[in-house]
GROMACS .gro file of C-alpha atoms in nm:
model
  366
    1UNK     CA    1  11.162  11.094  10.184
    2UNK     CA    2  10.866  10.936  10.362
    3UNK     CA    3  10.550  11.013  10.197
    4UNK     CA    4  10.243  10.837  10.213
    5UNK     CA    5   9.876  10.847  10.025
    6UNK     CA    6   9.544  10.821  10.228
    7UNK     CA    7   9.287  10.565  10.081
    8UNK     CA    8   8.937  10.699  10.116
    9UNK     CA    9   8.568  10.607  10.029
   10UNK     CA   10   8.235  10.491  10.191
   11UNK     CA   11   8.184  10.183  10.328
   12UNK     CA   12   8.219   9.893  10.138
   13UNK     CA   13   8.366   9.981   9.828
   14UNK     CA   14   8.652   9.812   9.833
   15UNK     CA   15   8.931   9.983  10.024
   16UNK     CA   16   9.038   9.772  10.253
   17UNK     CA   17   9.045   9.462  10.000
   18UNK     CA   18   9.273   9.726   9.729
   19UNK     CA   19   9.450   9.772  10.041
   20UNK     CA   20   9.537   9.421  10.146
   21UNK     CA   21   9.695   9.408   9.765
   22UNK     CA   22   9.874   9.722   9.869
   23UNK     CA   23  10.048   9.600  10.139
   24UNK     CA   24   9.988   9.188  10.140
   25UNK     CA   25   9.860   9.241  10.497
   26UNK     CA   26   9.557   9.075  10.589
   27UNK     CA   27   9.379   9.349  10.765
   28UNK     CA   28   9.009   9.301  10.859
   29UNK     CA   29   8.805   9.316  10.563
   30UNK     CA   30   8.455   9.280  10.651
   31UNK     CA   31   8.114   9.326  10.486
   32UNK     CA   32   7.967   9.594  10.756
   33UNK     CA   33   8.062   9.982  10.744
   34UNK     CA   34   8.362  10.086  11.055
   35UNK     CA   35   8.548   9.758  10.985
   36UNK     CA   36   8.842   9.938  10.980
   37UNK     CA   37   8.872  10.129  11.315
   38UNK     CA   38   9.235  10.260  11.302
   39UNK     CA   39   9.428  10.373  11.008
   40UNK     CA   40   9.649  10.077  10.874
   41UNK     CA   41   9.952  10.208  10.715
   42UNK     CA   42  10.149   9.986  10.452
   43UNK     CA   43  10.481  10.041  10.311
   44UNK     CA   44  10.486   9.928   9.928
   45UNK     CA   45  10.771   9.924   9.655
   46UNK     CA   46  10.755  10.111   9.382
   47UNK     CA   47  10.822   9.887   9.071
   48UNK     CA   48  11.161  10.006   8.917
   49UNK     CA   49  11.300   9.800   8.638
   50UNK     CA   50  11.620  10.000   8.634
   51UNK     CA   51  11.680   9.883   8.991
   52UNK     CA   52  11.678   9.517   8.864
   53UNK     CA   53  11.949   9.582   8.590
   54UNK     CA   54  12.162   9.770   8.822
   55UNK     CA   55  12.127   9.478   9.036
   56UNK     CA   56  12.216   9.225   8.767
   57UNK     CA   57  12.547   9.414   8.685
   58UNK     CA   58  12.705   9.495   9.068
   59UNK     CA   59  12.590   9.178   9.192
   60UNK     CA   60  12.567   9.362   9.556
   61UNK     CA   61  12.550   9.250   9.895
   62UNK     CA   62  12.211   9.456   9.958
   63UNK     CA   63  11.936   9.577   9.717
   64UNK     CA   64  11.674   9.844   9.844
   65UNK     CA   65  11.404   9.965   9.603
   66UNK     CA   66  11.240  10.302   9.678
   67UNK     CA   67  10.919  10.323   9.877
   68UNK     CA   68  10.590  10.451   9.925
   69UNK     CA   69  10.335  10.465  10.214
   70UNK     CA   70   9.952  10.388  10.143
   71UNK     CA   71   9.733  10.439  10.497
   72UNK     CA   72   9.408  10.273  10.488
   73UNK     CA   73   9.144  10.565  10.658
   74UNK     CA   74   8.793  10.429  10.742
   75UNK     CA   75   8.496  10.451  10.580
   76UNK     CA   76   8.333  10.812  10.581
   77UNK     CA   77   7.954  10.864  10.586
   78UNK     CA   78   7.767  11.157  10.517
   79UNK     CA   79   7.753  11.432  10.843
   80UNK     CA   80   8.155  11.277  10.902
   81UNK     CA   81   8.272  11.691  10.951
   82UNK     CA   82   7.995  11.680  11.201
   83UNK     CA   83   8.105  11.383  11.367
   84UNK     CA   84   7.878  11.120  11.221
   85UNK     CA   85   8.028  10.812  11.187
   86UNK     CA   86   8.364  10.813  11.307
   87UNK     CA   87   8.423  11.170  11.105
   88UNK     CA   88   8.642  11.359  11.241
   89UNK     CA   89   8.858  11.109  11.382
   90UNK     CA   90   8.921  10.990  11.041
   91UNK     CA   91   8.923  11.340  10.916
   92UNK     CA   92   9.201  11.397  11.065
   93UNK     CA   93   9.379  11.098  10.961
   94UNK     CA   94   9.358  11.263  10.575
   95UNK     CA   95   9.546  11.545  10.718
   96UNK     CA   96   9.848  11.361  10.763
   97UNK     CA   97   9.862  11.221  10.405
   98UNK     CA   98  10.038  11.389  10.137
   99UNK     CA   99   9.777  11.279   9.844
  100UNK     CA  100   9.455  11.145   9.816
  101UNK     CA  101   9.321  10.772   9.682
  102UNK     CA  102   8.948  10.811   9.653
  103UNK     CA  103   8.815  10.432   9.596
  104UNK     CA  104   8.495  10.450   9.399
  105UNK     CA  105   8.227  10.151   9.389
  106UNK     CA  106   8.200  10.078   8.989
  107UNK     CA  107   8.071   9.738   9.010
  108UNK     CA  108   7.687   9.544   9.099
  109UNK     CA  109   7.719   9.254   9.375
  110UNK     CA  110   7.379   9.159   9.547
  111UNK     CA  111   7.648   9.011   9.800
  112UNK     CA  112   7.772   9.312   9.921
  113UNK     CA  113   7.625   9.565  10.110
  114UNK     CA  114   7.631   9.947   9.906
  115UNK     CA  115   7.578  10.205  10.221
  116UNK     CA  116   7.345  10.377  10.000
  117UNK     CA  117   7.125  10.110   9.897
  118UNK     CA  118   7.199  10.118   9.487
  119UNK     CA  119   7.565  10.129   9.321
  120UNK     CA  120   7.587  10.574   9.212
  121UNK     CA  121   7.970  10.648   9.158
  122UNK     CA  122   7.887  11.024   9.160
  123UNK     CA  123   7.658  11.023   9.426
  124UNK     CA  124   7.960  10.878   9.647
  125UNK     CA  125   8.217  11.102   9.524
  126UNK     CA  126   8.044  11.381   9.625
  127UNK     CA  127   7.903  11.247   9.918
  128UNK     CA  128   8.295  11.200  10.023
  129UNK     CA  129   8.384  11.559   9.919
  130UNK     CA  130   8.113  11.746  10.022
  131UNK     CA  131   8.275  11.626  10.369
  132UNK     CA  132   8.583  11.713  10.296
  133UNK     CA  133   8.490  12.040  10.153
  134UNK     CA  134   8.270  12.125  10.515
  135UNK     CA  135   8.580  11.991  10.728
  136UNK     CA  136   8.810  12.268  10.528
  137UNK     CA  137   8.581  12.538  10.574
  138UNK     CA  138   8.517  12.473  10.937
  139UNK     CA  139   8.917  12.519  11.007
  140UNK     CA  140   8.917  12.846  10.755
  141UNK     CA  141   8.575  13.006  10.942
  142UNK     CA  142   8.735  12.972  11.264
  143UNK     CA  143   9.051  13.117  11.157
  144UNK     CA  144   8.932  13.380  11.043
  145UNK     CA  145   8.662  13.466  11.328
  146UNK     CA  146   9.005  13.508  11.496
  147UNK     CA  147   9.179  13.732  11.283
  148UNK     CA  148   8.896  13.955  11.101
  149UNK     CA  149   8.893  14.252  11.335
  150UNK     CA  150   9.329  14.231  11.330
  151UNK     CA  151   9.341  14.234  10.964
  152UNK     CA  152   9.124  14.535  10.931
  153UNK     CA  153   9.303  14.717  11.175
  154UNK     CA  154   9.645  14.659  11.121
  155UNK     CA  155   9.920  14.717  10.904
  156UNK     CA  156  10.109  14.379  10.864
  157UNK     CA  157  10.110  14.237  10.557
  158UNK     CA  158  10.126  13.889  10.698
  159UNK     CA  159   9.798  13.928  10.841
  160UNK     CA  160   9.643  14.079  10.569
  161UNK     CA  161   9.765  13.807  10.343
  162UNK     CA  162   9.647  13.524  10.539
  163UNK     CA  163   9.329  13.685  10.566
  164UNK     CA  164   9.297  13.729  10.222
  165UNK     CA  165   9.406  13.418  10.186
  166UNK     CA  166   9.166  13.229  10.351
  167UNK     CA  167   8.880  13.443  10.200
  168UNK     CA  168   9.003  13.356   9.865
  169UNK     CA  169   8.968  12.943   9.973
  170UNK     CA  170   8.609  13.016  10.179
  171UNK     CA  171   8.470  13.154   9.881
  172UNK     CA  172   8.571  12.869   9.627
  173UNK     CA  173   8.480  12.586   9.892
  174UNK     CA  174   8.133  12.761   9.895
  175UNK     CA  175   8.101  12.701   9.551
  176UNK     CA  176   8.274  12.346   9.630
  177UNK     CA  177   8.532  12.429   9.489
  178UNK     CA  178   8.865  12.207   9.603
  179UNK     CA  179   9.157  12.441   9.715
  180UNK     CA  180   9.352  12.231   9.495
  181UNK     CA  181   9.161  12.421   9.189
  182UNK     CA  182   9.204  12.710   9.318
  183UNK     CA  183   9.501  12.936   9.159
  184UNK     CA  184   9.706  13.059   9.407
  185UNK     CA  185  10.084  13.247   9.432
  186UNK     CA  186  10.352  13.093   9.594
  187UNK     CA  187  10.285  13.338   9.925
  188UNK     CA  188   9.933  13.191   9.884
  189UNK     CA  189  10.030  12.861   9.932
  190UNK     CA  190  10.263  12.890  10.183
  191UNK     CA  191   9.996  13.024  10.405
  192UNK     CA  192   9.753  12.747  10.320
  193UNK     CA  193  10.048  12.524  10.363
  194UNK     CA  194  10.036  12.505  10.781
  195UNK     CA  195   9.660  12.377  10.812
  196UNK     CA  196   9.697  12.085  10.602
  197UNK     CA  197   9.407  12.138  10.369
  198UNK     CA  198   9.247  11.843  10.291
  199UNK     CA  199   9.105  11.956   9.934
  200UNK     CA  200   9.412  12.139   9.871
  201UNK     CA  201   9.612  11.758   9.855
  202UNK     CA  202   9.605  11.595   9.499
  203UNK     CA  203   9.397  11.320   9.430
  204UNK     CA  204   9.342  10.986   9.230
  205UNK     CA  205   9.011  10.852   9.182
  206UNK     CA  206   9.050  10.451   9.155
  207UNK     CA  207   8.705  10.266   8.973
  208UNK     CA  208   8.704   9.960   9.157
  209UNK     CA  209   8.525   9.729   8.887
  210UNK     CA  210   8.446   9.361   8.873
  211UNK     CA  211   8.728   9.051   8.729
  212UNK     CA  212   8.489   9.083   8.372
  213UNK     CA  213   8.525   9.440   8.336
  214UNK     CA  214   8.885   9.493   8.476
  215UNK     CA  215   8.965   9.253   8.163
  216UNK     CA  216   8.762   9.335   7.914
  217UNK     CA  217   8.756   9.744   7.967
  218UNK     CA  218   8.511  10.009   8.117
  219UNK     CA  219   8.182  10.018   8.212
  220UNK     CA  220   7.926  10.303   8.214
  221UNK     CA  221   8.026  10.346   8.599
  222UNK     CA  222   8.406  10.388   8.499
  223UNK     CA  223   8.282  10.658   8.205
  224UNK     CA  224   8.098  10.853   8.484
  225UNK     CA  225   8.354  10.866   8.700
  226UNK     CA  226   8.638  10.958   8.452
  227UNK     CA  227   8.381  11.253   8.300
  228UNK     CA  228   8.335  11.386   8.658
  229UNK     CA  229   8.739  11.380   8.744
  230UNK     CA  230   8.798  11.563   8.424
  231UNK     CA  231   8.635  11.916   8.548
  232UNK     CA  232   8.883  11.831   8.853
  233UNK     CA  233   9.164  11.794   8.640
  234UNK     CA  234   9.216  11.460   8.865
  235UNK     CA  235   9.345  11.119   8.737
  236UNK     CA  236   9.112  10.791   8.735
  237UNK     CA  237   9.286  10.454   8.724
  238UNK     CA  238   9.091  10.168   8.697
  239UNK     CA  239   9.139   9.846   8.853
  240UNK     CA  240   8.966   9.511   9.046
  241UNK     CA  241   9.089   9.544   9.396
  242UNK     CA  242   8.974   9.152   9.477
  243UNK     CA  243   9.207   9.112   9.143
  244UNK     CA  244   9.461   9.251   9.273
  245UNK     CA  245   9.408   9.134   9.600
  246UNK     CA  246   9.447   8.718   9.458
  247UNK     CA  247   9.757   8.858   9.261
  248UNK     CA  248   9.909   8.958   9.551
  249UNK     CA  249   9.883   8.570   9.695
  250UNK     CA  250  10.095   8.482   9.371
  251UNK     CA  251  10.520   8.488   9.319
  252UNK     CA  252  10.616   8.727   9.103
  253UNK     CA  253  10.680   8.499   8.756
  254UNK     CA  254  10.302   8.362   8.881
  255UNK     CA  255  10.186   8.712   8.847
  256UNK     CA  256  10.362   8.811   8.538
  257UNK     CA  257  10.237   8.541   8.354
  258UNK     CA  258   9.890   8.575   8.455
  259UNK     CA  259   9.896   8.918   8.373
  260UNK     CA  260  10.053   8.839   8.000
  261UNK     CA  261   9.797   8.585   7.951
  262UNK     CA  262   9.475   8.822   7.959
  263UNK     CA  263   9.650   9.112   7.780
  264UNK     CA  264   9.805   9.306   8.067
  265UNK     CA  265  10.124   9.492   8.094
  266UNK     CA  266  10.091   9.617   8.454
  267UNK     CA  267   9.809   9.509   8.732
  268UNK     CA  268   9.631   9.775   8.866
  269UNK     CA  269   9.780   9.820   9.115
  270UNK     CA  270  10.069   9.889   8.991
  271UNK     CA  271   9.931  10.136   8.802
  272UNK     CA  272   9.800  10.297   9.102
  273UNK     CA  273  10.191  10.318   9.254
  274UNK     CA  274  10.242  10.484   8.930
  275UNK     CA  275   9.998  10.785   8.905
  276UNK     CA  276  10.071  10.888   9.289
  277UNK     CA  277  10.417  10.868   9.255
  278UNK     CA  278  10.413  11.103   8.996
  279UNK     CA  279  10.122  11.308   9.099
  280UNK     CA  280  10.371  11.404   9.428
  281UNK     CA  281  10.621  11.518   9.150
  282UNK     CA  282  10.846  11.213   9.262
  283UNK     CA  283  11.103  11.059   9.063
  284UNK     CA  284  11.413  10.846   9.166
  285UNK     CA  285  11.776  10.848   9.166
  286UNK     CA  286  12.029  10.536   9.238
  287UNK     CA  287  12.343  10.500   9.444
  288UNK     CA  288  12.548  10.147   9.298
  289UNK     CA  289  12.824   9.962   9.420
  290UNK     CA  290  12.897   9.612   9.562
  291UNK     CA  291  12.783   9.677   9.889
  292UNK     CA  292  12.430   9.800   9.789
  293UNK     CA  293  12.270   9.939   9.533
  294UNK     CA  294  11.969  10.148   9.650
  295UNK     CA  295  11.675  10.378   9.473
  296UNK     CA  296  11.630  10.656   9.682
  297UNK     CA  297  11.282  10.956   9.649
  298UNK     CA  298  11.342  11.305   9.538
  299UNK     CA  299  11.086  11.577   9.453
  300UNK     CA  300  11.105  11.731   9.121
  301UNK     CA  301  11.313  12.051   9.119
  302UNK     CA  302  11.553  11.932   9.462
  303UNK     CA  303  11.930  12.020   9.389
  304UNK     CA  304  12.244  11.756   9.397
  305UNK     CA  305  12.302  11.910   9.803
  306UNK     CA  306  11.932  11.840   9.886
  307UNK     CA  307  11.953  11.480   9.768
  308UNK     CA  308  12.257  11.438   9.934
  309UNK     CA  309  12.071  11.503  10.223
  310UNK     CA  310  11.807  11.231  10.172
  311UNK     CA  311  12.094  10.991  10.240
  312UNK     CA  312  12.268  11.136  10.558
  313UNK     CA  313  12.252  11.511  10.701
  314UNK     CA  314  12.668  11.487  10.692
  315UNK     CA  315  12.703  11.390  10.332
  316UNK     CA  316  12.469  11.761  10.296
  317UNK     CA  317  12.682  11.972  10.524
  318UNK     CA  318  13.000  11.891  10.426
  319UNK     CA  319  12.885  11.836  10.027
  320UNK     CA  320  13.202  11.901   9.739
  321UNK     CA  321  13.043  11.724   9.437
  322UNK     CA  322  12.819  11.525   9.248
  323UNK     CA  323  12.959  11.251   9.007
  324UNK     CA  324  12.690  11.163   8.786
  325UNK     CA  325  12.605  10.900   8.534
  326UNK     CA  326  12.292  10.893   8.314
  327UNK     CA  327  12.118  10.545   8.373
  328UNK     CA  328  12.045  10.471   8.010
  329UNK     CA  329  12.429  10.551   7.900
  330UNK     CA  330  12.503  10.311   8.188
  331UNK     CA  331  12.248  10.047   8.047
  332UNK     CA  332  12.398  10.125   7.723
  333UNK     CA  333  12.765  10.061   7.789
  334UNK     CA  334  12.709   9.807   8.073
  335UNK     CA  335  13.028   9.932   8.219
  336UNK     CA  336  13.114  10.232   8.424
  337UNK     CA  337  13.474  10.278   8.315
  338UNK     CA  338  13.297  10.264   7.951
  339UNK     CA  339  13.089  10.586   8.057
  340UNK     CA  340  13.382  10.731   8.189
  341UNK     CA  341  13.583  10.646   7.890
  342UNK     CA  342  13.282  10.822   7.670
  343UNK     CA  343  13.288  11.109   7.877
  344UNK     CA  344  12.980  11.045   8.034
  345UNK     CA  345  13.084  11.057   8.366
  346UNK     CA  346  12.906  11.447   8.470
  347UNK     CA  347  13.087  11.673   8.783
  348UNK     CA  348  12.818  11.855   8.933
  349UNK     CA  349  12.785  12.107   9.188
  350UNK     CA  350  12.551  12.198   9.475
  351UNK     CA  351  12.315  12.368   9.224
  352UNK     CA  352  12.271  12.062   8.990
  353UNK     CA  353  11.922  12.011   8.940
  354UNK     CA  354  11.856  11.593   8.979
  355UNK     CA  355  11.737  11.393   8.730
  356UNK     CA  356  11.517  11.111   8.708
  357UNK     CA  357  11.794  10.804   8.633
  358UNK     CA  358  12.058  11.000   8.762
  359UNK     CA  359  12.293  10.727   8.956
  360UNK     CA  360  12.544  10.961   9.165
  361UNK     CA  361  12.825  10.888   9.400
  362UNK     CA  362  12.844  11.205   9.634
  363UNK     CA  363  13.177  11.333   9.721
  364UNK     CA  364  13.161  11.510  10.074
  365UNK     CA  365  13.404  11.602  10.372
  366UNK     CA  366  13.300  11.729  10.707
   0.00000   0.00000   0.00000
């Protein structure tokens, strides 16, 4: 499955730097607002320690962790649904994302240039979603200049729906309002679904705080920002993007033991990988053997066919079963024939719901 997350923020708060952590690309960086013209995309691995054991018993030929796609979107200023800036360009951009990283300045450096003139975490947030909130409405007020007259005319439900639809979103956006807040049925949201709603995406606020405070725990900044994603029902993780940036630079038993030596489990940014892979509803299933052993994306609720399909169309169409062991009896036993012998080894069907940890060896004929 190829999903990706849009980072987003005003210039100069650190997106590009959490970025070049992201994907250990050295994109342009600079201290001036529009340094990044084009949205850089970066593939990134999501950290699976289950991968490593399965790895450690098959001893394959190829290993292939699961990944994730982080795009890099400019800098947005205030009037960017008007076209200030480079707005709507970048506007646009967020469309194509499946979730939202919102980097929020939570730190004081004389050095670096705050668009605003003084460091105001809430004053940026909004700043950023008041323009996302105008860009929404736009698309919904134009729709609907389009479709008023039909729906008050006619009898199709479809039109009536979507008008009602969007009138339901207009009103809450007024009262800015996210469309992601907004309760809707599942008719609801499959006609919001086709204009790519940019406050109807999730989204992750990340406090982008100083070496000091990404150590030694929050500042007042952090506090303000995780009170104001709270009425939003929206996560907050809380990291030092130049931090993570350095950490990047460093082999992986470098980082580790850095990390152990001031008190942390996981960096930042692997916290980050974290919270938007499960704020998608993603979780991961394996496929072992001495060839490869892979970790492959699945959204919550997808059946054994579906996932089937992730791996080739043919294994889908022509799908008979689904043998299926539990990772942690396999970590258990450290044996498959052990799992078998234990009658652990599951037959499933079509319907079988997957499971996070499920490693499966599809049975298919076409």
């Amino acid at each position: 499955m190829s999903l990706k997350a849009g980072i987003v923020g005003l210039p100069n708060v650190g997106k590009s730097t959490l970025f070049n952590a992201i994907t250990k690309k050295n994109i342009l960086a600079a201290n001036y607002p529009f340094a990044t013209i084009d949205p850089n995309v970066g593939v990134v691995t999501v950290p699976d320690s289950r991968l490593a054991f399965l790895e450690e018993l098959y001893l394959p030929k190829n290993t292939v962790p699961t990944t994730f796609e982080f795009t890099d979107i400019a800098g947005l200023v205030q009037g960017a649904s008007k076209g200030e800036g480079l707005g709507n360009k970048f506007l646009s951009h967020i469309r194509e994302v499946d979730a939202i990283v919102e980097v929020v300045r939570c730190f004081i450096d004389e050095n670096i240039i705050h668009v605003s003139g003084n460091v105001d975490p809430i004053r940026d947030i909004e700043i950023i979603n008041v323009e996302l909130v105008l860009s929404d409405l736009e698309i919904i007020e134009n729709r609907l200049e389009k479709i008023t007259k039909k729906a008050a005319t006619t009898k199709e439900k479809e039109t009536i729906l979507e008008f009602e639809t969007l009138s339901k979103c207009k009103n809450a956006l007024e009262k800015n309002i996210p469309i992601r807040n907004i309760e809707l049925t599942e008719e609801e949201k499959l006609i919001i679904k086709n204009f790519s709603f940019i406050t109807a995406k999730p989204m992750i606020y990340v406090a982008n705080v100083n070496e000091e405070d990404a150590v030694l725990g929050e500042n007042k900044y952090v506090k303000m920002v995780r009170e104001y994603a709270e009425k939003e029902q929206a996560s907050v993780i809380t990291m030092c993007a130049k931090m993570e940036s350095e950490l990047s630079e460093l082999e992986e038993s470098e980082k580790k033991a850095f990390l152990e030596e001031i008190g942390i489990t996981y960096s930042g940014l692997d916290k980050l990988i974290f919270a938007t892979y499960d704020l998608l509803g993603l979780e991961t299933f394996f496929t072992v053997g001495k060839d490869e052993c892979r970790a492959w994306t699945f959204q919550k609720g997808m059946n054994a066919k579906k996932c089937a399909g992730l791996i080739h169309s043919d294994i889908e169409r022509g799908f008979i079963k689904a043998e299926i062991m539990k990772y942690n009896d396999l970590e258990e036993l450290k044996d498959e024939k052990k799992v078998q012998e234990n009658g652990k080894l599951y037959i499933e069907g079509k319907d079988y719901l997957m499971q996070d940890g499920d490693i499966v060896y599809f049975r298919f004929n076409v």
